[in-house]
Amino acid sequence: MSFSPTEMDVQQRVQDAINEKLEEMINVRVELVWSTADYGQQLPMMLQAGEDLDLVMFTPIPSAGFSSLMSQGQLMDITDYIEEYGPDIKAVLGEEGLAATSREGRIYGVGGNMCHYGGEGIAMRKDVLEDIDMVEKFENMTTWTELEEILTAAVAAGHGGVINSDAEGSCITPQPFMNGSDKLEEAYWVDVVGDGNQQVYVDPADDKVKCFFMNEDYKASLIRAGEWYDKGLIYKDAATAEDYAATQLKNQVGSCLINAQEFGWEGTLTSSVQAEVMMKFTGAFSKTATTSYTKFGYGVPVTSKEPEAAIKFLNLMYSQNEIHDTLAWGVEGIDWVKNEDGTAGYPNGGDSSEYHKADFLFGDILTVTPWADSGAGVREEQASLNAEVEFSKYIGFAIDNTNVVNQVTACQNVMNEFKPMLSSGVYGADGTEAKYEEFMTALEAAGINEILEEYQSQLDAWLASNQS
């Protein structure tokens, strides 16, 4: 998946450069197939059609998520291939990282190794904050009300407000975070235990699996979104927009993005937006969880004709070499150059290039040359912070929706109907609560309680096994 389109001749140039290196390293050539905003539709269609794919990225998009691909039996057991061809994968991810993408002791995917220190962040274009003279206010804000005041000033000055962080219209309700209180510090993270469909989480207070949406704090954040939409503070087409996040900030559709962010990400976002971005964390700091490794990663489809070559190639994304630099930034000397401090930058002091992706998409972010905006020491800082992040008590547990796949699909259809409009505030201050109640009723009719019962049974068995 790519967050921005790239011309075919540029893609070919980068692919040729990668293949030249690959032939020398592992005697393998690859054909890269890129997809942007339609990835969640395109990947399932390609897999169902049996197209010739040997390695596919799983993503936070439910239809292209790890749990969705697993429930449809589309991922191959790659345990033995990793044992033989993936020593760097094993070394980087360790038992806990690989357990996140395993079922009954067998490995079906390889998760990305990112900076796990982070959480819910509020990102805003600095040029907009400077224009309205609110840089200091943004840096020191402690409430959503203060952010509302900043956005009100931005919109009054002719800038856009909050844009959607995903293809599902999420504006101020990014999963897996809850924002019910007005105080930023009272926002919190929940463990969704590998649920790529984003329907459930586990409450650590009682080890109970609960519906993410049946939460009073979630409801409160939807009502806030409705109020902000009425005031013109949320992008009016957020529920249906094909572009989102960095693309919209770059195009100045809006000035503010609220989503899951990690340490150093503001540098990556700044380079993607091509304008300096400031970031403020709420109190919702993440723990290292199963979803930390299933958010982005790779699997081998059951129809793959070259699984050995696929794992050999994937292993290079977890070792110190130039392959993932080329995947992320393009051809050195053409799309990027290495600065004296060891960071990557645009050639000739420019502010853009024909090819530029996101570093966290390609295996181990800690071995990708950092972009200049992130700072020369960012990788060392990320590695150090990773060692400090607390592990969720449910690390290694991932729900299996095989027994309730029909109910999951039915609930996903309900989410598709209600969630984008609710998350982007379209129903306004007067209509949001009533529409939310309709959403809850529809989820119950679609079988959410059966899903919760099945997942609870799985969690109880896992807890009994791991606490014995």
XYZ file of N, CA, C and O in Angstrom, residues 13-96:
336
model
N 11.532 2.446 -12.491
C 12.911 2.824 -12.206
C 13.338 2.324 -10.824
O 14.438 1.780 -10.647
N 12.464 2.501 -9.863
C 12.774 2.057 -8.497
C 12.830 0.536 -8.448
O 13.720 -0.047 -7.824
N 11.894 -0.107 -9.110
C 11.880 -1.575 -9.137
C 13.161 -2.121 -9.767
O 13.748 -3.090 -9.280
N 13.594 -1.517 -10.836
C 14.833 -1.960 -11.499
C 16.029 -1.833 -10.559
O 16.903 -2.710 -10.519
N 16.066 -0.729 -9.794
C 17.167 -0.523 -8.857
C 17.149 -1.569 -7.750
O 18.201 -2.085 -7.332
N 15.963 -1.911 -7.287
C 15.831 -2.945 -6.251
C 16.262 -4.296 -6.789
O 16.999 -5.049 -6.138
N 15.817 -4.614 -7.994
C 16.147 -5.919 -8.565
C 17.639 -6.080 -8.829
O 18.188 -7.185 -8.709
N 18.293 -4.997 -9.188
C 19.736 -5.073 -9.388
C 20.439 -5.490 -8.094
O 21.371 -6.308 -8.114
N 19.964 -4.965 -6.973
C 20.529 -5.327 -5.673
C 20.125 -6.744 -5.268
O 20.930 -7.520 -4.754
N 18.861 -7.082 -5.525
C 18.353 -8.389 -5.106
C 19.061 -9.537 -5.819
O 19.327 -10.587 -5.214
N 19.344 -9.351 -7.083
C 20.012 -10.417 -7.828
C 21.366 -10.735 -7.209
O 21.762 -11.906 -7.112
N 22.054 -9.707 -6.774
C 23.363 -9.914 -6.156
C 23.222 -10.570 -4.778
O 24.030 -11.417 -4.401
N 22.190 -10.180 -4.045
C 22.042 -10.648 -2.662
C 21.446 -12.048 -2.559
O 21.982 -12.912 -1.854
N 20.314 -12.278 -3.227
C 19.582 -13.533 -3.022
C 19.126 -14.182 -4.334
O 18.340 -15.128 -4.310
N 19.600 -13.662 -5.470
C 19.250 -14.234 -6.770
C 17.736 -14.258 -6.994
O 17.159 -15.244 -7.445
N 17.092 -13.151 -6.638
C 15.642 -13.018 -6.759
C 15.319 -11.689 -7.431
O 16.049 -10.705 -7.262
N 14.256 -11.681 -8.214
C 13.714 -10.442 -8.781
C 12.269 -10.302 -8.324
O 11.570 -11.295 -8.114
N 11.821 -9.058 -8.170
C 10.444 -8.816 -7.741
C 9.726 -7.892 -8.720
O 10.349 -7.088 -9.414
N 8.417 -8.050 -8.743
C 7.554 -7.094 -9.439
C 6.687 -6.445 -8.368
O 5.937 -7.132 -7.669
N 6.807 -5.142 -8.201
C 6.060 -4.421 -7.181
C 4.718 -3.945 -7.736
O 4.666 -3.343 -8.813
N 3.649 -4.229 -7.005
C 2.312 -3.790 -7.401
C 1.823 -2.813 -6.347
O 1.585 -3.193 -5.198
N 1.670 -1.536 -6.713
C 1.295 -0.491 -5.761
C -0.201 -0.208 -5.829
O -0.824 -0.277 -6.890
N -0.771 0.142 -4.679
C -2.170 0.555 -4.624
C -2.270 1.672 -3.587
O -1.544 1.669 -2.596
N -3.165 2.617 -3.795
C -3.289 3.744 -2.863
C -4.602 3.648 -2.085
O -4.797 2.729 -1.308
N -5.504 4.578 -2.292
C -6.720 4.643 -1.477
C -7.645 3.445 -1.676
O -8.488 3.167 -0.823
N -7.492 2.730 -2.785
C -8.383 1.598 -3.057
C -7.790 0.268 -2.609
O -8.284 -0.796 -2.985
N -6.756 0.315 -1.780
C -6.084 -0.928 -1.368
C -7.046 -1.905 -0.693
O -6.991 -3.116 -0.936
N -7.927 -1.382 0.156
C -8.864 -2.241 0.873
C -9.839 -2.958 -0.027
O -10.392 -4.001 0.350
N -10.073 -2.444 -1.224
C -10.928 -3.120 -2.190
C -10.103 -3.966 -3.168
O -10.487 -5.068 -3.542
N -8.949 -3.429 -3.552
C -8.160 -4.085 -4.590
C -7.527 -5.395 -4.127
O -7.589 -6.405 -4.825
N -6.933 -5.400 -2.918
C -6.255 -6.610 -2.466
C -7.205 -7.802 -2.349
O -6.901 -8.883 -2.881
N -8.360 -7.687 -1.662
C -9.269 -8.831 -1.583
C -9.708 -9.333 -2.953
O -9.823 -10.548 -3.170
N -9.935 -8.423 -3.881
C -10.357 -8.834 -5.225
C -9.255 -9.615 -5.929
O -9.521 -10.627 -6.592
N -8.012 -9.162 -5.784
C -6.891 -9.847 -6.424
C -6.683 -11.238 -5.829
O -6.422 -12.207 -6.555
N -6.843 -11.349 -4.523
C -6.670 -12.651 -3.872
C -7.792 -13.613 -4.254
O -7.551 -14.793 -4.527
N -9.012 -13.109 -4.282
C -10.143 -13.955 -4.647
C -10.059 -14.413 -6.093
O -10.507 -15.511 -6.441
N -9.445 -13.571 -6.930
C -9.296 -13.929 -8.342
C -8.095 -14.846 -8.572
O -7.867 -15.298 -9.701
N -7.319 -15.102 -7.517
C -6.159 -15.982 -7.646
C -5.030 -15.376 -8.448
O -4.264 -16.096 -9.099
N -4.918 -14.046 -8.416
C -3.846 -13.403 -9.174
C -2.479 -13.797 -8.616
O -2.345 -14.206 -7.465
N -1.469 -13.659 -9.434
C -0.133 -14.135 -9.109
C 0.544 -13.196 -8.112
O 1.275 -12.283 -8.492
N 0.285 -13.430 -6.828
C 0.876 -12.641 -5.762
C 1.663 -13.561 -4.833
O 1.185 -14.631 -4.465
N 2.852 -13.148 -4.455
C 3.685 -13.963 -3.576
C 3.882 -13.354 -2.194
O 4.256 -14.056 -1.247
N 3.644 -12.058 -2.070
C 3.811 -11.381 -0.785
C 2.824 -10.226 -0.763
O 2.787 -9.428 -1.711
N 2.009 -10.141 0.294
C 1.007 -9.084 0.362
C 1.086 -8.374 1.717
O 1.389 -8.985 2.743
N 0.815 -7.087 1.703
C 0.832 -6.299 2.930
C -0.532 -6.360 3.603
O -1.558 -6.177 2.950
N -0.543 -6.661 4.914
C -1.787 -6.482 5.660
C -1.707 -5.134 6.369
O -0.633 -4.647 6.716
N -2.863 -4.511 6.565
C -2.941 -3.105 6.965
C -4.034 -2.892 8.018
O -4.775 -3.823 8.343
N -4.172 -1.665 8.548
C -5.266 -1.387 9.485
C -6.639 -1.352 8.819
O -7.657 -1.305 9.510
N -6.682 -1.338 7.495
C -7.959 -1.363 6.793
C -8.586 -2.739 7.010
O -7.980 -3.757 6.656
N -9.765 -2.831 7.625
C -10.327 -4.138 7.990
C -10.359 -5.160 6.863
O -10.005 -6.322 7.070
N -10.768 -4.760 5.673
C -10.865 -5.713 4.569
C -9.509 -6.205 4.092
O -9.423 -7.237 3.411
N -8.448 -5.502 4.442
C -7.089 -5.906 4.070
C -6.246 -6.108 5.329
O -5.040 -5.928 5.313
N -6.906 -6.493 6.418
C -6.225 -6.698 7.687
C -5.819 -8.146 7.892
O -6.327 -9.054 7.233
N -4.929 -8.373 8.841
C -4.434 -9.726 9.112
C -5.561 -10.677 9.497
O -5.661 -11.785 8.964
N -6.430 -10.237 10.408
C -7.500 -11.132 10.861
C -8.474 -11.450 9.737
O -8.996 -12.572 9.648
N -8.724 -10.484 8.860
C -9.618 -10.734 7.724
C -9.013 -11.744 6.760
O -9.686 -12.677 6.306
N -7.735 -11.573 6.442
C -7.071 -12.512 5.536
C -7.008 -13.906 6.148
O -7.155 -14.913 5.449
N -6.805 -13.971 7.459
C -6.758 -15.268 8.138
C -8.124 -15.948 8.131
O -8.230 -17.157 7.894
N -9.178 -15.193 8.414
C -10.513 -15.784 8.496
C -10.961 -16.360 7.165
O -11.779 -17.282 7.115
N -10.406 -15.823 6.077
C -10.753 -16.322 4.749
C -9.771 -17.366 4.233
O -9.866 -17.800 3.084
N -8.834 -17.767 5.109
C -7.892 -18.817 4.745
C -6.969 -18.445 3.602
O -6.554 -19.299 2.818
N -6.597 -17.153 3.534
C -5.817 -16.681 2.392
C -4.317 -16.597 2.659
O -3.547 -16.302 1.742
N -3.892 -16.849 3.907
C -2.470 -16.761 4.223
C -1.869 -18.136 4.489
O -2.451 -18.960 5.187
N -0.690 -18.344 3.965
C 0.022 -19.618 4.065
C 0.746 -19.735 5.406
O 1.201 -18.738 5.966
N 0.855 -20.945 5.905
C 1.697 -21.237 7.061
C 3.151 -21.098 6.609
O 3.630 -21.857 5.766
N 3.854 -20.102 7.149
C 5.224 -19.828 6.693
C 6.259 -20.153 7.770
O 7.407 -19.717 7.682
N 5.853 -20.923 8.764
C 6.753 -21.249 9.874
C 8.077 -21.830 9.390
O 9.163 -21.377 9.790
N 8.004 -22.847 8.553
C 9.215 -23.523 8.105
C 10.060 -22.631 7.195
O 11.299 -22.696 7.225
N 9.402 -21.808 6.400
C 10.144 -20.900 5.519
C 10.915 -19.864 6.339
O 12.053 -19.519 6.014
N 10.290 -19.354 7.400
C 10.982 -18.389 8.253
C 12.157 -19.055 8.961
O 13.223 -18.456 9.124
N 11.973 -20.276 9.380
C 13.045 -21.005 10.051
C 14.265 -21.131 9.142
O 15.411 -21.007 9.596
N 14.020 -21.338 7.850
C 15.129 -21.550 6.923
C 15.636 -20.264 6.289
O 16.852 -20.103 6.104
N 14.716 -19.345 5.949
C 15.112 -18.173 5.169
C 14.941 -16.835 5.897
O 15.213 -15.785 5.325
N 14.479 -16.852 7.151
C 14.189 -15.592 7.835
C 14.924 -15.378 9.135
O 14.295 -14.989 10.135
N 16.248 -15.561 9.183
C 16.963 -15.379 10.459
C 16.869 -13.956 11.003
O 16.779 -13.762 12.223
N 16.878 -12.960 10.132
C 16.801 -11.577 10.606
C 15.397 -11.239 11.097
O 15.228 -10.461 12.041
N 14.389 -11.811 10.457
C 13.012 -11.636 10.931
C 12.895 -12.140 12.358
O 12.362 -11.466 13.241
N 13.422 -13.339 12.599
C 13.356 -13.940 13.926
C 14.124 -13.114 14.953
O 13.660 -12.903 16.070
N 15.283 -12.631 14.556
C 16.123 -11.869 15.487
C 15.475 -10.548 15.874
O 15.548 -10.120 17.031
N 14.852 -9.886 14.917
C 14.265 -8.570 15.177
C 12.951 -8.680 15.957
O 12.732 -7.961 16.938
N 12.055 -9.578 15.549
C 10.723 -9.641 16.151
C 10.681 -10.481 17.426
O 9.875 -10.209 18.323
N 11.535 -11.501 17.510
C 11.532 -12.352 18.691
C 10.252 -13.162 18.812
O 9.349 -13.074 17.969
N 10.154 -13.930 19.876
C 9.007 -14.810 20.061
C 7.698 -14.043 20.209
O 6.670 -14.437 19.658
N 7.724 -12.929 20.949
C 6.490 -12.175 21.186
C 5.972 -11.536 19.900
O 4.771 -11.533 19.626
